[in-house]
Coordinates of C-alpha atoms in Angstrom, one line a residue:
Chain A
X1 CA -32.3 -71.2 46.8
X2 CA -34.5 -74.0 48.7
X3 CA -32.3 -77.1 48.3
X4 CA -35.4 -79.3 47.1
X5 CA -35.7 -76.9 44.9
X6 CA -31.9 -77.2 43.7
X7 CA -32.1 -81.0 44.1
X8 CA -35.0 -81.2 41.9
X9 CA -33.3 -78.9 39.5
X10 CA -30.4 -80.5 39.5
X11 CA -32.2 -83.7 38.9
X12 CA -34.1 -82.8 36.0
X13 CA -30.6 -81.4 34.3
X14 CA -29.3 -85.1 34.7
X15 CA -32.9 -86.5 33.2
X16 CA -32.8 -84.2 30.1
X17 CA -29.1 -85.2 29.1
X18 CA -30.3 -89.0 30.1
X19 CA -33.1 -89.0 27.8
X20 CA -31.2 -87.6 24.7
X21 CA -28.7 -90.2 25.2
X22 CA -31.5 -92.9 25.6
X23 CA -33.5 -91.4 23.0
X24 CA -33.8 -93.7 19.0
X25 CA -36.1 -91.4 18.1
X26 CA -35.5 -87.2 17.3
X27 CA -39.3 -86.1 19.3
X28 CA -37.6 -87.9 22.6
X29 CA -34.1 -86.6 21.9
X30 CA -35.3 -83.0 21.3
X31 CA -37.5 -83.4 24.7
X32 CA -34.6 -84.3 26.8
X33 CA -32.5 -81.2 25.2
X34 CA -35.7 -78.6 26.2
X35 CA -36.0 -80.4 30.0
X36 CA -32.2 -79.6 30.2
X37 CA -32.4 -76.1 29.0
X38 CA -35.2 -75.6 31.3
X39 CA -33.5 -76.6 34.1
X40 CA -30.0 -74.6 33.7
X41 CA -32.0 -71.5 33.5
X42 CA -33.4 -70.9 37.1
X43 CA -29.4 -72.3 38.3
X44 CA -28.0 -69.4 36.0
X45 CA -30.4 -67.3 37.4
X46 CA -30.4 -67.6 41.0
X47 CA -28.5 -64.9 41.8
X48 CA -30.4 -61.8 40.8
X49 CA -28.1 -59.2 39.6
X50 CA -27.9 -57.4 35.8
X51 CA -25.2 -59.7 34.6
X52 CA -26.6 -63.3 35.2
X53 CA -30.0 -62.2 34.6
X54 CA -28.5 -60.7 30.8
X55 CA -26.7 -64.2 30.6
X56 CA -29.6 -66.5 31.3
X57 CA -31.8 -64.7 28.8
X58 CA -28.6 -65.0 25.9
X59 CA -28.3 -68.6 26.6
X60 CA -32.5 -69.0 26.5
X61 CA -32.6 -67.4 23.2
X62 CA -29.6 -69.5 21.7
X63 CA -30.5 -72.5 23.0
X64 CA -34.3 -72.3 22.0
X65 CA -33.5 -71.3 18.7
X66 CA -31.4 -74.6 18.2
X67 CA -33.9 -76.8 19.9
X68 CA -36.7 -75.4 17.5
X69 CA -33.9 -75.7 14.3
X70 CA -33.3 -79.0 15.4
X71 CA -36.7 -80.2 15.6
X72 CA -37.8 -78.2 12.1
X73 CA -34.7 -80.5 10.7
X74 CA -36.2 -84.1 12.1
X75 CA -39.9 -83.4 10.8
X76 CA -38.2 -82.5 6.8
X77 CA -36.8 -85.5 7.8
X78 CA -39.9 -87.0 8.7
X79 CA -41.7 -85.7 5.5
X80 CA -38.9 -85.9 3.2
X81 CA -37.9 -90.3 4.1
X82 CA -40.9 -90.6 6.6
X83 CA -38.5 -91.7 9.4
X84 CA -37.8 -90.5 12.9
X85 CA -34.7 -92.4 13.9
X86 CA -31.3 -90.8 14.8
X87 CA -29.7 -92.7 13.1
X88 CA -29.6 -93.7 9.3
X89 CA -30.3 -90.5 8.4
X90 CA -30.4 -90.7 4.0
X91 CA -31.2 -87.2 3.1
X92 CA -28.6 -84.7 3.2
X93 CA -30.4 -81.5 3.9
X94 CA -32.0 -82.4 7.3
X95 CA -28.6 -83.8 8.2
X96 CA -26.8 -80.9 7.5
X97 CA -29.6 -78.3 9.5
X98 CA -28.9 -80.7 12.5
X99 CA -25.3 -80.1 12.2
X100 CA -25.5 -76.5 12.2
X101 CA -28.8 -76.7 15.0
X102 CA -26.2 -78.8 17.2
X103 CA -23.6 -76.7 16.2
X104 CA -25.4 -73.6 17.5
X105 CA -26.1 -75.8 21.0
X106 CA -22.7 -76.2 21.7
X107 CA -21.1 -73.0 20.4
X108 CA -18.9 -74.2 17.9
X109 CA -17.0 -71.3 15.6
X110 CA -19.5 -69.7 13.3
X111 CA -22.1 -70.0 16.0
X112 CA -19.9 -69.0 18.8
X113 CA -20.3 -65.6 20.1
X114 CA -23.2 -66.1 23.0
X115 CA -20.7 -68.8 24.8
X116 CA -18.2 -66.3 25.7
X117 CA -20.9 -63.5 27.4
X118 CA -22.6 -66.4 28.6
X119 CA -20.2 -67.8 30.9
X120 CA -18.9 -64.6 31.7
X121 CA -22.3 -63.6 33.1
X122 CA -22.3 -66.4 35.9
X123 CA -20.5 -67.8 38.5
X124 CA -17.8 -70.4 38.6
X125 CA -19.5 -73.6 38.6
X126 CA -23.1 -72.8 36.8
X127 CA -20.0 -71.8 34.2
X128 CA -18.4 -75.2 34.6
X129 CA -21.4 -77.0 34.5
X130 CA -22.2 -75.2 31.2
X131 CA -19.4 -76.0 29.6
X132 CA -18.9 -79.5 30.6
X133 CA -22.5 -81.3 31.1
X134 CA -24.2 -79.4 28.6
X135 CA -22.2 -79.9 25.6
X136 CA -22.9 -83.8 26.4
X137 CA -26.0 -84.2 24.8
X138 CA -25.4 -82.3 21.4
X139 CA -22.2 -83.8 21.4
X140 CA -23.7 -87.2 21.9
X141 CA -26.4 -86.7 19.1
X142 CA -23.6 -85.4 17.2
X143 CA -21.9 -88.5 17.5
X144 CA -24.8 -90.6 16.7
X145 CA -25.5 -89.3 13.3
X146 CA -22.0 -89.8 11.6
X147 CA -20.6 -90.8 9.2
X148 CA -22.4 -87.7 7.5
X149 CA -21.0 -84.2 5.5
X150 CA -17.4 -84.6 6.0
X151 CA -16.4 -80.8 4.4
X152 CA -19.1 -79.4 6.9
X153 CA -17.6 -80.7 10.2
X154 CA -14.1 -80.1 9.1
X155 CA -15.0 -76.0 8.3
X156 CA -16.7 -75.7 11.7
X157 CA -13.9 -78.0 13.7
X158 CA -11.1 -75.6 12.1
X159 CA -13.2 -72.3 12.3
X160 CA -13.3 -73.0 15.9
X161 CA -10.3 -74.1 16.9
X162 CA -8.8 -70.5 14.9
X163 CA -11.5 -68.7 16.5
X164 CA -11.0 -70.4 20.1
X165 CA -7.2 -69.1 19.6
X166 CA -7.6 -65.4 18.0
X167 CA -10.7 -64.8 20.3
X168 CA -8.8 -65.7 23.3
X169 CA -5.9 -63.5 22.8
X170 CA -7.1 -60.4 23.6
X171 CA -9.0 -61.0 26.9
X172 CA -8.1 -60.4 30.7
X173 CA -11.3 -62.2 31.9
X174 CA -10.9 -65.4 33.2
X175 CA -14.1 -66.9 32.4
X176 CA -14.0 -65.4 29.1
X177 CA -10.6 -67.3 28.3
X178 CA -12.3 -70.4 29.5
X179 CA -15.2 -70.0 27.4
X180 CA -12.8 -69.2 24.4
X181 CA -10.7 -72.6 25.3
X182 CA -13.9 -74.6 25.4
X183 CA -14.8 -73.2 21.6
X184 CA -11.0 -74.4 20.5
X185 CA -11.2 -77.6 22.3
X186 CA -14.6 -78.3 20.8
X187 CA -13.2 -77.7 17.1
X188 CA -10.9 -80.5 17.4
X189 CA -12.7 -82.6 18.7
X190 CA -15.3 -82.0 15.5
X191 CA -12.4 -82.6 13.3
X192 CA -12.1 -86.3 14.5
X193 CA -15.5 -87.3 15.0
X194 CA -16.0 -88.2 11.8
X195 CA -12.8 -90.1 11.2
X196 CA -12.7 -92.2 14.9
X197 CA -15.4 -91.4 17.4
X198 CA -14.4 -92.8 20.5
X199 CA -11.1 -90.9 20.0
X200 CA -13.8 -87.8 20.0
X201 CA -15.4 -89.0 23.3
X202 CA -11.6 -89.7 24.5
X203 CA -10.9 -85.9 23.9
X204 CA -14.2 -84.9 24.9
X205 CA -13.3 -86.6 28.4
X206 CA -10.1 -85.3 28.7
X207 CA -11.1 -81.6 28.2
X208 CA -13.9 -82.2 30.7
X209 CA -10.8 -83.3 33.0
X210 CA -8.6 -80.4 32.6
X211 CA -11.4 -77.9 32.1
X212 CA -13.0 -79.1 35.6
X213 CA -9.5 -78.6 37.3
X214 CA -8.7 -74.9 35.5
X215 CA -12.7 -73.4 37.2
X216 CA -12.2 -75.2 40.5
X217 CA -8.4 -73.5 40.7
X218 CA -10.1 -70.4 39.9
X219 CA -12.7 -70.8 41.9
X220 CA -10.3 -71.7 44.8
X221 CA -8.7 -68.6 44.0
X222 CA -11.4 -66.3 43.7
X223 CA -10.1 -64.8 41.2
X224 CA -12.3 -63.5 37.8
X225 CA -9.8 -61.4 35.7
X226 CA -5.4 -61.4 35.4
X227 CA -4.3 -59.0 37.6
X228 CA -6.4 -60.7 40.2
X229 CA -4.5 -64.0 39.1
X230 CA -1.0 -62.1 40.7
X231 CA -2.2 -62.5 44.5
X232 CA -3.5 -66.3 44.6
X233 CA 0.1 -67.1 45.7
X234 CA -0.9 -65.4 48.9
X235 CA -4.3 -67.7 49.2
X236 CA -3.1 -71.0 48.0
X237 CA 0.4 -71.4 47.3
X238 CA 0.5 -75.0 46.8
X239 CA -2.5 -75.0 44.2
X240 CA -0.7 -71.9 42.9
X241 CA 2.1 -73.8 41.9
X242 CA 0.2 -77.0 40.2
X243 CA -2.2 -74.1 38.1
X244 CA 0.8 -73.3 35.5
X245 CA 0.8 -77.2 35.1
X246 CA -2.7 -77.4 34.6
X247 CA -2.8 -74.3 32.1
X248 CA -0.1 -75.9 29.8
X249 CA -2.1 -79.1 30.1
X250 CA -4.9 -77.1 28.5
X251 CA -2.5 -75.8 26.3
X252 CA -1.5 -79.2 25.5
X253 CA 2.6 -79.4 26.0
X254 CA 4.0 -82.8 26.0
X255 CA 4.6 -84.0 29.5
X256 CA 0.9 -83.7 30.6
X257 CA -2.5 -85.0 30.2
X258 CA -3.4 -82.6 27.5
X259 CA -1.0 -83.6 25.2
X260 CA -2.7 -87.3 24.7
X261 CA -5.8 -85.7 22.7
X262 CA -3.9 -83.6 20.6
X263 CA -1.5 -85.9 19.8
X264 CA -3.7 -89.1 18.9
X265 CA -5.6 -86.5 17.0
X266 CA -2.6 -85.4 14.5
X267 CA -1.5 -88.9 14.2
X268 CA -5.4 -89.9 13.1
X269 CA -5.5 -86.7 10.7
X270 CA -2.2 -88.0 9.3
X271 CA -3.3 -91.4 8.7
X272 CA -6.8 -89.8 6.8
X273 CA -3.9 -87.9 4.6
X274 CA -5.0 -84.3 6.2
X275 CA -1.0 -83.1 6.3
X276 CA -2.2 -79.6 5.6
X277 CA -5.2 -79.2 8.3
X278 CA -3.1 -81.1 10.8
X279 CA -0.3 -78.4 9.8
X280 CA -3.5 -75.7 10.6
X281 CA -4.3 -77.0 13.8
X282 CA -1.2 -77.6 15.0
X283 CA -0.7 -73.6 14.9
X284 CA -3.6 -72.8 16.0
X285 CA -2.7 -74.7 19.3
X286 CA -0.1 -72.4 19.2
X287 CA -2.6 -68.9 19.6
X288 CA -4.3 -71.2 22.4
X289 CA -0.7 -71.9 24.2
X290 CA -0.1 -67.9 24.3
X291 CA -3.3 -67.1 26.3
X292 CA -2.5 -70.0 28.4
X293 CA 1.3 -68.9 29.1
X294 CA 0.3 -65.4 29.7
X295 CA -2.1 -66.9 32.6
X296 CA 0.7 -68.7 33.6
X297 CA 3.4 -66.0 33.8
X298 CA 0.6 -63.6 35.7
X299 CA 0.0 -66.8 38.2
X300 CA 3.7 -67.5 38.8
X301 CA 6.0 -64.8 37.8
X302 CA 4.6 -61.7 38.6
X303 CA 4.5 -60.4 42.2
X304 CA 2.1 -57.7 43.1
X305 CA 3.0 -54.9 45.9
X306 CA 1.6 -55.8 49.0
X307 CA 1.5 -55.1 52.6
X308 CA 3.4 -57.5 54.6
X309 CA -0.1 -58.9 56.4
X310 CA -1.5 -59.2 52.8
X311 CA 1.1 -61.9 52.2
X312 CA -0.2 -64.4 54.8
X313 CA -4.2 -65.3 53.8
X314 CA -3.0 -69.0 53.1
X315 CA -2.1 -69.3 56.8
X316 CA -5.7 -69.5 57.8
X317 CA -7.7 -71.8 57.3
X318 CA -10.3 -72.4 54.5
X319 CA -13.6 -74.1 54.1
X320 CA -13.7 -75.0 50.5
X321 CA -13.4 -78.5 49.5
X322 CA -9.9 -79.3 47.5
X323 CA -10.9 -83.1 47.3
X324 CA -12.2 -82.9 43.6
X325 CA -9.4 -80.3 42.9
X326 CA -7.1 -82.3 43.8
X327 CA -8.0 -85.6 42.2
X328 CA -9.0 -83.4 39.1
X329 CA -5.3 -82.1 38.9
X330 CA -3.6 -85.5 39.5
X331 CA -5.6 -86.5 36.6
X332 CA -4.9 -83.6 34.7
X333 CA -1.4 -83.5 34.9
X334 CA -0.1 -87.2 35.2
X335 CA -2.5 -89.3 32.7
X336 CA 0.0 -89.3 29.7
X337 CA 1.9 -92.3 30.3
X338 CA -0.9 -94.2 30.8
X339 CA -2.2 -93.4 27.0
X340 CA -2.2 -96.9 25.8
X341 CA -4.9 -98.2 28.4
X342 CA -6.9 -95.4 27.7
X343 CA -7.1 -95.6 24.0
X344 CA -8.1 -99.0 24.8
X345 CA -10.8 -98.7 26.8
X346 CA -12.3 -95.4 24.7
X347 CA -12.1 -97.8 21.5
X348 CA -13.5 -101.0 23.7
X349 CA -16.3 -98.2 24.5
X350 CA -16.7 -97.2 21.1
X351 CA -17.6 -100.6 19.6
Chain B
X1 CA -42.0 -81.3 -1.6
X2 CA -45.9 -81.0 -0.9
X3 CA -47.5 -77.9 -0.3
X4 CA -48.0 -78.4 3.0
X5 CA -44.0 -79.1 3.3
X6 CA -43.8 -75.7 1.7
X7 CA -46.2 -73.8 4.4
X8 CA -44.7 -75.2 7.3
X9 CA -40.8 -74.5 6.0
X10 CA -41.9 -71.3 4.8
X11 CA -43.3 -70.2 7.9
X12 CA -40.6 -71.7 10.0
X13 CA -38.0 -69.7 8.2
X14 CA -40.2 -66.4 8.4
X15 CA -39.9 -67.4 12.4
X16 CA -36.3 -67.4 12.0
X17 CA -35.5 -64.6 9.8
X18 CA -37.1 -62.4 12.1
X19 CA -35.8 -64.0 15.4
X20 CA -31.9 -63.5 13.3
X21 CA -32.3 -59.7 11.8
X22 CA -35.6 -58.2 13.5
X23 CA -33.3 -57.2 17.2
X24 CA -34.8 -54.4 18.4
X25 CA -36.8 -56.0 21.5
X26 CA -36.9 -58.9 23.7
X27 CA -40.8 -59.7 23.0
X28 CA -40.2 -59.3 19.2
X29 CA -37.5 -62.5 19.6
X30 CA -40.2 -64.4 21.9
X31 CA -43.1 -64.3 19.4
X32 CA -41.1 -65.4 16.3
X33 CA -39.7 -68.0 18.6
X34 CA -43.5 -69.0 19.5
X35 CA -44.0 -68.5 16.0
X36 CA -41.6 -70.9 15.0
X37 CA -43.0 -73.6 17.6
X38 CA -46.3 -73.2 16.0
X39 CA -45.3 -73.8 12.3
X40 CA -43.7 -77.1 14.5
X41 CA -46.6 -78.1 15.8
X42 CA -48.7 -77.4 12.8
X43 CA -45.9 -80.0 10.6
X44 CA -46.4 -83.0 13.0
X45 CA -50.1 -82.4 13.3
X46 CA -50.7 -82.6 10.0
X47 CA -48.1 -85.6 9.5
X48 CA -50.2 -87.7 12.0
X49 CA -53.0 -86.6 10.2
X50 CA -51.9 -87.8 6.8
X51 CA -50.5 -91.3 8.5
X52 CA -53.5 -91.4 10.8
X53 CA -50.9 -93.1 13.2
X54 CA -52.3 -93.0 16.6
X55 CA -49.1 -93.7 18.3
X56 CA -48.3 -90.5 16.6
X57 CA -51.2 -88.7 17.3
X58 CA -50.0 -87.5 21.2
X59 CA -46.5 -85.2 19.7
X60 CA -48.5 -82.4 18.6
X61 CA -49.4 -81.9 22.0
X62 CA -46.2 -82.8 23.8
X63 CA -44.6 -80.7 21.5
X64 CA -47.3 -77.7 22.4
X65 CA -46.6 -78.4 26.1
X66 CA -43.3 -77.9 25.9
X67 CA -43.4 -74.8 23.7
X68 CA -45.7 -73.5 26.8
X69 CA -43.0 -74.1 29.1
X70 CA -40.5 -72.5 27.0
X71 CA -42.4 -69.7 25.9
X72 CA -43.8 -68.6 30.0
X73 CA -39.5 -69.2 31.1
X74 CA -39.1 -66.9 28.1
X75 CA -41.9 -64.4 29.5
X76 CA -39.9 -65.0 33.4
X77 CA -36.9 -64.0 31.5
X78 CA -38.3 -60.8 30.2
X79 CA -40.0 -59.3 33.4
X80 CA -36.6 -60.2 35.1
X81 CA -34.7 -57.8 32.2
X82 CA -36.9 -55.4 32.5
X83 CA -36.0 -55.3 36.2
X84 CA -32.6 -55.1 36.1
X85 CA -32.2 -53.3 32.5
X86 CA -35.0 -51.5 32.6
X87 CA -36.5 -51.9 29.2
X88 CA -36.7 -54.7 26.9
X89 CA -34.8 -53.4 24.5
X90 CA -31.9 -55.4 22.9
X91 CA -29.3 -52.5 22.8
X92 CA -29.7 -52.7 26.3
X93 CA -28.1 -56.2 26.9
X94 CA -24.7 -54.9 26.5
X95 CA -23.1 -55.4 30.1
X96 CA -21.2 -58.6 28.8
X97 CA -19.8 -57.5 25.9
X98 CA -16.3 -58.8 24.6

């Protein structure tokens, strides 16, 4: 691809998720989503083989079904109250279409099974960029419209979380797992939007965080599937040995940067008197954690048979850029004892 | 809710209904997606009709802009599936299954 092409690509994906956050008024908001879905597509595409080309068209047809949904819901709105703003919405029924339309953008549980074949079907960064820039815009509308349906928001936050875990089980794809821990990590971060918001943009943050470090480890690797996972030691045995960290910081185990989110997320659930779906989501980390550890033990603890010149790749050496890796893993690993400050400044940006 | 509420919804859900349970080809999902747009464009149309508001007045056509753009990526989409599936069939979008 021509790079003015990819730079003005690229810079219409930024403008679209600009203009939704900028947006007051639902036509604007619903323009910035389309210029956003517009761009991703050729990116998705650019390599023109079966599987990305199957992809792109999945996530056109999802994606252009929500944008249309969303906009159906603003003009009820607009001839049910005879507004157009985002926020103050009055009448329940456009609210609740948005949810789902929004819902359906991000891949959230009941709408959920295009993200998985989706980022399957492309390559390591159009995947991150999927699931980390695009879920900014819904997630931002999202955030705008609260405080709205309460019971809806918590059924799709939990749905996705158990889905995120049970879906994730049985795969040996990579990317697939990725996608599946993007659906989980979405569900809780659902759960609490409602109840504190900028402890939703906290966690939102934080997955972006750990999520950028897991597809730049993998893509470092080279590595799409398990048994694939069992030679990186040979490539990068340094990075090999930080991945487990970053896995269980997905997984969310005390010591690391993943923990934070989950933990101020209980603790808020708690305070709201949710004891039984805290109890729910607590074990449904748990389904996450196995996928997680299993990546971990095939990373770490598994040595494949190999010639003795097959053992000595990381000797040479490598053009890839390990500078966002390796600030991205700092960050994913070490930012739990520095929990306070963050709070702080997520609930300073909140207000 | 007016009548014209009632077309417009009623049309949009048609749209939808057949873009959720009609999957037999690619094309089908387009035109109910185009379909969809059009019951769009006909609601805000007809909403800056009824509030004569002229700032108003330029959505419909943004709107049927963008739908343009959508629909002819949605056209791109299905030449390039017919050249690396080779038909346009839905059943035929399986190589990413779980």
């Amino acid at each position: 691809m021509s790079p003015f092409i990819l730079a003005t690509l690229l810079f219409a994906l930024g403008l679209g998720t600009m203009i939704t956050f900028a947006s007051s008024h639902w036509l604007l908001a619903w323009m910035g989503l389309e210029i956003n879905t517009l761009a991703i597509l050729p990116l998705m595409a650019q390599h023109h083989h079966p599987r990305a080309i199957e992809a792109t068209t999945k996530y056109f047809i999802a994606q252009a079904t929500a944008a249309a949904m969303l906009l159906f819901a603003s003009a009820t709105n607009a001839w049910l109250t005879g507004q157009w703003d985002i926020q103050l919405m009055t009448h329940p029924l456009p609210v609740t279409l948005i949810t789902l339309a929004l819902a359906l953008k991000m891949g959230l549980a009941p709408m959920h099974s295009w993200l998985p074949e989706v980022i399957q079907g492309v390559d390591f960064t159009t995947g991150l960029v999927l699931s980390t820039w695009q879920k900014l815009a819904p997630f931002v509308l999202l955030l705008q419209l609260q405080p709205t349906n309460s019971t809806l928001l918590l059924a799709l936050g939990t749905a996705s979380t158990l889905v995120g875990g049970w879906g994730g089980l049985n795969q040996t794809q990579l990317r697939k797992i990725l996608a599946y821990s993007s659906i989980a990590h979405l569900g809780w971060m659902t759960i609490v939007l409602q109840f504190s918001p900028s402890l939703a943009l906290l966690t939102l943050i934080v997955y972006f965080t750990m999520t950028f470090s897991a597809f730049l480890m993998f893509k470092l690797n080279n590595s799409t599937n398990l048994n694939s996972l069992a030679i990186s030691w040979t490539k990068a045995p340094v990075a090999t040995a930080l991945a487990p960290l970053v896995l269980l910081s997905l997984g969310g185990l005390p010591p690391l940067t993943g923990f934070m989110s989950k933990w101020l997320i209980l603790q808020e659930l708690t305070k709201q008197d949710l004891m039984p779906l805290a109890t729910l989501l607590a074990l449904s980390a748990l389904l996450s954690l196995y996928f997680y550890l299993r990546l971990a033990y095939s990373l770490t603890l598994t040595v494949s048979p190999n010639t003795l010149i097959g053992t000595t790749p990381w000797r040479h050496p490598t053009s890839h850029l390990t500078l966002l890796l390796s600030t991205s893993t700092v960050a994913t690993v070490f930012l739990l004892p520095i929990t306070p400050a963050i709070v702080t400044l997520f609930s300073l940006l909140g207000t | 809710m007016t009548p014209v509420h009632f077309t417009f919804s009623s049309a949009f859900m048609l749209g939808l209904t057949g873009l959720t349970f009609h999957r037999t080809h690619l094309l089908s999902a387009l035109l109910c997606l185009e379909g969809m747009m059009l019951s769009l464009f006909v609601a805000l149309s007809l909403w800056a009709l009824q509030l004569s508001s002229i700032s108003f007045s330029a959505s419909p056509l943004l709107l049927l802009a963008f739908s343009a753009c959508e629909a002819s990526a949605g056209l791109a989409l299905l030449v390039a599936t017919a050249r690396t599936h080779g038909s346009d069939r839905m059943q035929s979008l399986n190589l990413l299954q779980c």
